[in-house]
mmCIF file with all atom_site columns, C-alpha atoms in Angstrom:
data_model
loop_
_atom_site.group_PDB
_atom_site.id
_atom_site.type_symbol
_atom_site.label_atom_id
_atom_site.label_alt_id
_atom_site.label_comp_id
_atom_site.label_asym_id
_atom_site.label_entity_id
_atom_site.label_seq_id
_atom_site.pdbx_PDB_ins_code
_atom_site.Cartn_x
_atom_site.Cartn_y
_atom_site.Cartn_z
_atom_site.occupancy
_atom_site.B_iso_or_equiv
_atom_site.pdbx_formal_charge
_atom_site.auth_seq_id
_atom_site.auth_comp_id
_atom_site.auth_asym_id
_atom_site.auth_atom_id
_atom_site.pdbx_PDB_model_num
ATOM 1   C CA . UNK A 1 1   ? -32.625 37.255 2.960  1.00 40.00 ? 11  UNK A CA 1
ATOM 2   C CA . UNK A 1 2   ? -29.170 37.316 4.538  1.00 41.00 ? 12  UNK A CA 1
ATOM 3   C CA . UNK A 1 3   ? -28.847 36.786 8.242  1.00 38.00 ? 13  UNK A CA 1
ATOM 4   C CA . UNK A 1 4   ? -26.645 38.957 10.405 1.00 41.00 ? 14  UNK A CA 1
ATOM 5   C CA . UNK A 1 5   ? -25.437 35.705 11.995 1.00 37.00 ? 15  UNK A CA 1
ATOM 6   C CA . UNK A 1 6   ? -24.368 34.064 8.724  1.00 37.00 ? 16  UNK A CA 1
ATOM 7   C CA . UNK A 1 7   ? -21.100 32.155 8.968  1.00 33.00 ? 17  UNK A CA 1
ATOM 8   C CA . UNK A 1 8   ? -18.421 32.248 6.287  1.00 34.00 ? 18  UNK A CA 1
ATOM 9   C CA . UNK A 1 9   ? -17.686 28.929 4.578  1.00 36.00 ? 19  UNK A CA 1
ATOM 10  C CA . UNK A 1 10  ? -15.110 26.819 6.385  1.00 39.00 ? 20  UNK A CA 1
ATOM 11  C CA . UNK A 1 11  ? -11.592 26.722 4.971  1.00 46.00 ? 21  UNK A CA 1
ATOM 12  C CA . UNK A 1 12  ? -10.214 23.446 3.673  1.00 53.00 ? 22  UNK A CA 1
ATOM 13  C CA . UNK A 1 13  ? -8.942  21.108 6.379  1.00 60.00 ? 23  UNK A CA 1
ATOM 14  C CA . UNK A 1 14  ? -5.586  20.763 4.638  1.00 64.00 ? 24  UNK A CA 1
ATOM 15  C CA . UNK A 1 15  ? -4.421  23.265 2.024  1.00 76.00 ? 25  UNK A CA 1
ATOM 16  C CA . UNK A 1 16  ? -1.185  21.336 1.277  1.00 85.00 ? 26  UNK A CA 1
ATOM 17  C CA . UNK A 1 17  ? -3.004  18.171 0.257  1.00 92.00 ? 27  UNK A CA 1
ATOM 18  C CA . UNK A 1 18  ? -5.382  16.620 -2.264 1.00 94.00 ? 28  UNK A CA 1
ATOM 19  C CA . UNK A 1 19  ? -8.822  15.647 -0.960 1.00 96.00 ? 29  UNK A CA 1
ATOM 20  C CA . UNK A 1 20  ? -9.466  11.916 -1.512 1.00 96.00 ? 30  UNK A CA 1
ATOM 21  C CA . UNK A 1 21  ? -12.909 11.547 0.046  1.00 97.00 ? 31  UNK A CA 1
ATOM 22  C CA . UNK A 1 22  ? -14.733 10.879 3.301  1.00 98.00 ? 32  UNK A CA 1
ATOM 23  C CA . UNK A 1 23  ? -15.410 7.579  5.055  1.00 98.00 ? 33  UNK A CA 1
ATOM 24  C CA . UNK A 1 24  ? -18.424 7.364  7.368  1.00 98.00 ? 34  UNK A CA 1
ATOM 25  C CA . UNK A 1 25  ? -19.330 4.719  9.893  1.00 97.00 ? 35  UNK A CA 1
ATOM 26  C CA . UNK A 1 26  ? -20.156 3.926  13.472 1.00 95.00 ? 36  UNK A CA 1
ATOM 27  C CA . UNK A 1 27  ? -18.676 2.330  16.563 1.00 95.00 ? 37  UNK A CA 1
ATOM 28  C CA . UNK A 1 28  ? -21.010 0.491  18.922 1.00 93.00 ? 38  UNK A CA 1
ATOM 29  C CA . UNK A 1 29  ? -20.505 -0.335 22.581 1.00 88.00 ? 39  UNK A CA 1
ATOM 30  C CA . UNK A 1 30  ? -23.827 -2.160 22.809 1.00 80.00 ? 40  UNK A CA 1
ATOM 31  C CA . UNK A 1 31  ? -27.336 -0.888 22.268 1.00 69.00 ? 41  UNK A CA 1
ATOM 32  C CA . UNK A 1 32  ? -28.017 2.056  22.396 1.00 78.00 ? 42  UNK A CA 1
ATOM 33  C CA . UNK A 1 33  ? -24.435 3.326  22.743 1.00 82.00 ? 43  UNK A CA 1
ATOM 34  C CA . UNK A 1 34  ? -23.399 4.207  19.179 1.00 93.00 ? 44  UNK A CA 1
ATOM 35  C CA . UNK A 1 35  ? -20.820 6.742  18.000 1.00 96.00 ? 45  UNK A CA 1
ATOM 36  C CA . UNK A 1 36  ? -20.922 8.105  14.432 1.00 97.00 ? 46  UNK A CA 1
ATOM 37  C CA . UNK A 1 37  ? -17.701 9.115  12.693 1.00 98.00 ? 47  UNK A CA 1
ATOM 38  C CA . UNK A 1 38  ? -16.511 10.784 9.514  1.00 98.00 ? 48  UNK A CA 1
ATOM 39  C CA . UNK A 1 39  ? -12.917 10.560 8.297  1.00 98.00 ? 49  UNK A CA 1
ATOM 40  C CA . UNK A 1 40  ? -11.871 13.153 5.716  1.00 97.00 ? 50  UNK A CA 1
ATOM 41  C CA . UNK A 1 41  ? -8.787  11.819 3.951  1.00 97.00 ? 51  UNK A CA 1
ATOM 42  C CA . UNK A 1 42  ? -6.159  13.812 2.063  1.00 97.00 ? 52  UNK A CA 1
ATOM 43  C CA . UNK A 1 43  ? -2.996  12.859 0.171  1.00 95.00 ? 53  UNK A CA 1
ATOM 44  C CA . UNK A 1 44  ? -0.190  15.035 1.477  1.00 92.00 ? 54  UNK A CA 1
ATOM 45  C CA . UNK A 1 45  ? 1.778   17.174 -0.959 1.00 91.00 ? 55  UNK A CA 1
ATOM 46  C CA . UNK A 1 46  ? 4.481   17.829 1.646  1.00 88.00 ? 56  UNK A CA 1
ATOM 47  C CA . UNK A 1 47  ? 5.637   14.235 2.312  1.00 89.00 ? 57  UNK A CA 1
ATOM 48  C CA . UNK A 1 48  ? 5.555   11.249 -0.043 1.00 89.00 ? 58  UNK A CA 1
ATOM 49  C CA . UNK A 1 49  ? 3.521   8.133  0.837  1.00 93.00 ? 59  UNK A CA 1
ATOM 50  C CA . UNK A 1 50  ? 1.495   10.148 3.362  1.00 95.00 ? 60  UNK A CA 1
ATOM 51  C CA . UNK A 1 51  ? -2.226  10.419 4.038  1.00 96.00 ? 61  UNK A CA 1
ATOM 52  C CA . UNK A 1 52  ? -3.800  12.931 6.444  1.00 96.00 ? 62  UNK A CA 1
ATOM 53  C CA . UNK A 1 53  ? -6.917  11.902 8.415  1.00 97.00 ? 63  UNK A CA 1
ATOM 54  C CA . UNK A 1 54  ? -9.377  14.308 10.036 1.00 97.00 ? 64  UNK A CA 1
ATOM 55  C CA . UNK A 1 55  ? -11.921 12.486 12.212 1.00 98.00 ? 65  UNK A CA 1
ATOM 56  C CA . UNK A 1 56  ? -15.126 13.907 13.680 1.00 98.00 ? 66  UNK A CA 1
ATOM 57  C CA . UNK A 1 57  ? -16.727 11.528 16.177 1.00 98.00 ? 67  UNK A CA 1
ATOM 58  C CA . UNK A 1 58  ? -20.190 12.282 17.602 1.00 97.00 ? 68  UNK A CA 1
ATOM 59  C CA . UNK A 1 59  ? -22.247 10.692 20.365 1.00 96.00 ? 69  UNK A CA 1
ATOM 60  C CA . UNK A 1 60  ? -25.927 11.654 20.597 1.00 94.00 ? 70  UNK A CA 1
ATOM 61  C CA . UNK A 1 61  ? -26.597 11.156 24.262 1.00 93.00 ? 71  UNK A CA 1
ATOM 62  C CA . UNK A 1 62  ? -24.908 11.816 27.593 1.00 94.00 ? 72  UNK A CA 1
ATOM 63  C CA . UNK A 1 63  ? -21.648 10.024 28.284 1.00 92.00 ? 73  UNK A CA 1
ATOM 64  C CA . UNK A 1 64  ? -18.081 10.469 29.529 1.00 95.00 ? 74  UNK A CA 1
ATOM 65  C CA . UNK A 1 65  ? -15.884 9.022  26.765 1.00 96.00 ? 75  UNK A CA 1
ATOM 66  C CA . UNK A 1 66  ? -12.529 9.112  24.997 1.00 97.00 ? 76  UNK A CA 1
ATOM 67  C CA . UNK A 1 67  ? -11.668 8.701  21.318 1.00 98.00 ? 77  UNK A CA 1
ATOM 68  C CA . UNK A 1 68  ? -8.259  7.543  20.078 1.00 98.00 ? 78  UNK A CA 1
ATOM 69  C CA . UNK A 1 69  ? -6.966  7.049  16.523 1.00 98.00 ? 79  UNK A CA 1
ATOM 70  C CA . UNK A 1 70  ? -3.688  5.437  15.452 1.00 98.00 ? 80  UNK A CA 1
ATOM 71  C CA . UNK A 1 71  ? -1.973  4.448  12.185 1.00 98.00 ? 81  UNK A CA 1
ATOM 72  C CA . UNK A 1 72  ? 1.437   3.437  10.878 1.00 97.00 ? 82  UNK A CA 1
ATOM 73  C CA . UNK A 1 73  ? 3.623   6.489  10.182 1.00 95.00 ? 83  UNK A CA 1
ATOM 74  C CA . UNK A 1 74  ? 5.485   6.790  6.840  1.00 91.00 ? 84  UNK A CA 1
ATOM 75  C CA . UNK A 1 75  ? 8.829   7.165  8.620  1.00 91.00 ? 85  UNK A CA 1
ATOM 76  C CA . UNK A 1 76  ? 8.322   4.185  10.925 1.00 93.00 ? 86  UNK A CA 1
ATOM 77  C CA . UNK A 1 77  ? 6.455   3.561  14.143 1.00 96.00 ? 87  UNK A CA 1
ATOM 78  C CA . UNK A 1 78  ? 2.933   4.789  14.767 1.00 96.00 ? 88  UNK A CA 1
ATOM 79  C CA . UNK A 1 79  ? 1.211   8.119  15.069 1.00 96.00 ? 89  UNK A CA 1
ATOM 80  C CA . UNK A 1 80  ? -1.811  8.707  17.294 1.00 97.00 ? 90  UNK A CA 1
ATOM 81  C CA . UNK A 1 81  ? -4.156  11.336 18.646 1.00 98.00 ? 91  UNK A CA 1
ATOM 82  C CA . UNK A 1 82  ? -6.785  11.188 21.371 1.00 98.00 ? 92  UNK A CA 1
ATOM 83  C CA . UNK A 1 83  ? -9.148  13.402 23.302 1.00 98.00 ? 93  UNK A CA 1
ATOM 84  C CA . UNK A 1 84  ? -11.703 13.019 26.091 1.00 97.00 ? 94  UNK A CA 1
ATOM 85  C CA . UNK A 1 85  ? -15.290 14.263 25.988 1.00 97.00 ? 95  UNK A CA 1
ATOM 86  C CA . UNK A 1 86  ? -17.853 14.748 28.756 1.00 96.00 ? 96  UNK A CA 1
ATOM 87  C CA . UNK A 1 87  ? -21.449 15.859 28.477 1.00 95.00 ? 97  UNK A CA 1
ATOM 88  C CA . UNK A 1 88  ? -24.382 15.452 26.162 1.00 96.00 ? 98  UNK A CA 1
ATOM 89  C CA . UNK A 1 89  ? -24.510 15.454 22.353 1.00 96.00 ? 99  UNK A CA 1
ATOM 90  C CA . UNK A 1 90  ? -20.783 16.127 21.942 1.00 97.00 ? 100 UNK A CA 1
ATOM 91  C CA . UNK A 1 91  ? -18.380 15.854 18.999 1.00 97.00 ? 101 UNK A CA 1
ATOM 92  C CA . UNK A 1 92  ? -14.644 15.181 19.234 1.00 98.00 ? 102 UNK A CA 1
ATOM 93  C CA . UNK A 1 93  ? -12.133 16.093 16.526 1.00 98.00 ? 103 UNK A CA 1
ATOM 94  C CA . UNK A 1 94  ? -8.844  14.192 16.159 1.00 98.00 ? 104 UNK A CA 1
ATOM 95  C CA . UNK A 1 95  ? -6.313  14.046 13.311 1.00 97.00 ? 105 UNK A CA 1
ATOM 96  C CA . UNK A 1 96  ? -3.178  12.153 12.313 1.00 96.00 ? 106 UNK A CA 1
ATOM 97  C CA . UNK A 1 97  ? -0.702  11.646 9.483  1.00 94.00 ? 107 UNK A CA 1
ATOM 98  C CA . UNK A 1 98  ? -0.293  8.024  8.411  1.00 96.00 ? 108 UNK A CA 1
ATOM 99  C CA . UNK A 1 99  ? 1.122   5.894  5.622  1.00 96.00 ? 109 UNK A CA 1
ATOM 100 C CA . UNK A 1 100 ? -0.729  6.249  2.340  1.00 96.00 ? 110 UNK A CA 1
ATOM 101 C CA . UNK A 1 101 ? -2.173  2.709  2.399  1.00 96.00 ? 111 UNK A CA 1
ATOM 102 C CA . UNK A 1 102 ? -2.430  2.152  6.162  1.00 97.00 ? 112 UNK A CA 1
ATOM 103 C CA . UNK A 1 103 ? -5.692  1.444  7.965  1.00 98.00 ? 113 UNK A CA 1
ATOM 104 C CA . UNK A 1 104 ? -6.541  3.684  10.915 1.00 98.00 ? 114 UNK A CA 1
ATOM 105 C CA . UNK A 1 105 ? -7.662  2.162  14.208 1.00 98.00 ? 115 UNK A CA 1
ATOM 106 C CA . UNK A 1 106 ? -10.454 4.197  15.801 1.00 98.00 ? 116 UNK A CA 1
ATOM 107 C CA . UNK A 1 107 ? -11.200 3.339  19.421 1.00 97.00 ? 117 UNK A CA 1
ATOM 108 C CA . UNK A 1 108 ? -13.891 4.537  21.817 1.00 97.00 ? 118 UNK A CA 1
ATOM 109 C CA . UNK A 1 109 ? -13.482 4.075  25.591 1.00 96.00 ? 119 UNK A CA 1
ATOM 110 C CA . UNK A 1 110 ? -16.058 4.811  28.283 1.00 95.00 ? 120 UNK A CA 1
ATOM 111 C CA . UNK A 1 111 ? -14.193 6.665  31.037 1.00 93.00 ? 121 UNK A CA 1
ATOM 112 C CA . UNK A 1 112 ? -16.375 5.359  33.891 1.00 92.00 ? 122 UNK A CA 1
ATOM 113 C CA . UNK A 1 113 ? -16.437 1.620  33.108 1.00 91.00 ? 123 UNK A CA 1
ATOM 114 C CA . UNK A 1 114 ? -13.360 1.298  30.910 1.00 91.00 ? 124 UNK A CA 1
ATOM 115 C CA . UNK A 1 115 ? -15.385 -0.508 28.204 1.00 93.00 ? 125 UNK A CA 1
ATOM 116 C CA . UNK A 1 116 ? -13.629 -0.186 24.837 1.00 94.00 ? 126 UNK A CA 1
ATOM 117 C CA . UNK A 1 117 ? -14.428 -0.995 21.246 1.00 95.00 ? 127 UNK A CA 1
ATOM 118 C CA . UNK A 1 118 ? -12.453 -0.236 18.107 1.00 96.00 ? 128 UNK A CA 1
ATOM 119 C CA . UNK A 1 119 ? -12.884 -0.432 14.343 1.00 97.00 ? 129 UNK A CA 1
ATOM 120 C CA . UNK A 1 120 ? -10.426 -0.386 11.466 1.00 98.00 ? 130 UNK A CA 1
ATOM 121 C CA . UNK A 1 121 ? -11.023 2.392  8.934  1.00 98.00 ? 131 UNK A CA 1
ATOM 122 C CA . UNK A 1 122 ? -9.703  1.629  5.445  1.00 97.00 ? 132 UNK A CA 1
ATOM 123 C CA . UNK A 1 123 ? -8.013  4.202  3.241  1.00 97.00 ? 133 UNK A CA 1
ATOM 124 C CA . UNK A 1 124 ? -9.899  5.568  0.246  1.00 96.00 ? 134 UNK A CA 1
ATOM 125 C CA . UNK A 1 125 ? -8.267  4.523  -3.014 1.00 87.00 ? 135 UNK A CA 1
#
C-alpha cells in the first residue's frame, strides 16, 4: 500500500564527488549529555586533494547548544562551519571542504554554561 504522504528518496549529498563512507560516533559532556554524529565523506571531483564532510549531529534531550567543525583546507588555512540549536530532540547539519587526509575537529558547546568538548574525526581511507 502506498501512502499519500510518501517522500521521494533524498538526492545525493554531493553529485560532484565519490562517496567514501560514513563515520559514526559520539561526543560526551558528562553523563547523560551525549551527542551522536554521522559524517558522510566524499572525495571531490572538482578540486584535487579535497574531501567533503557532511555532519549530522543529534542530541536526544532538551538543551541549548552549538556545534562547530573545522579542518585544514587544501589551499591553506582552515575551513569551518557552525550552527546553534535550541530545543528538544534536535539535529544540526554542518558541512565543510577539507584536505583529503585531514582530521576534522568536531566541537559541542553548551550555550548557557560555556562547557565545551571536542573530538577528532579521522578520514575514511
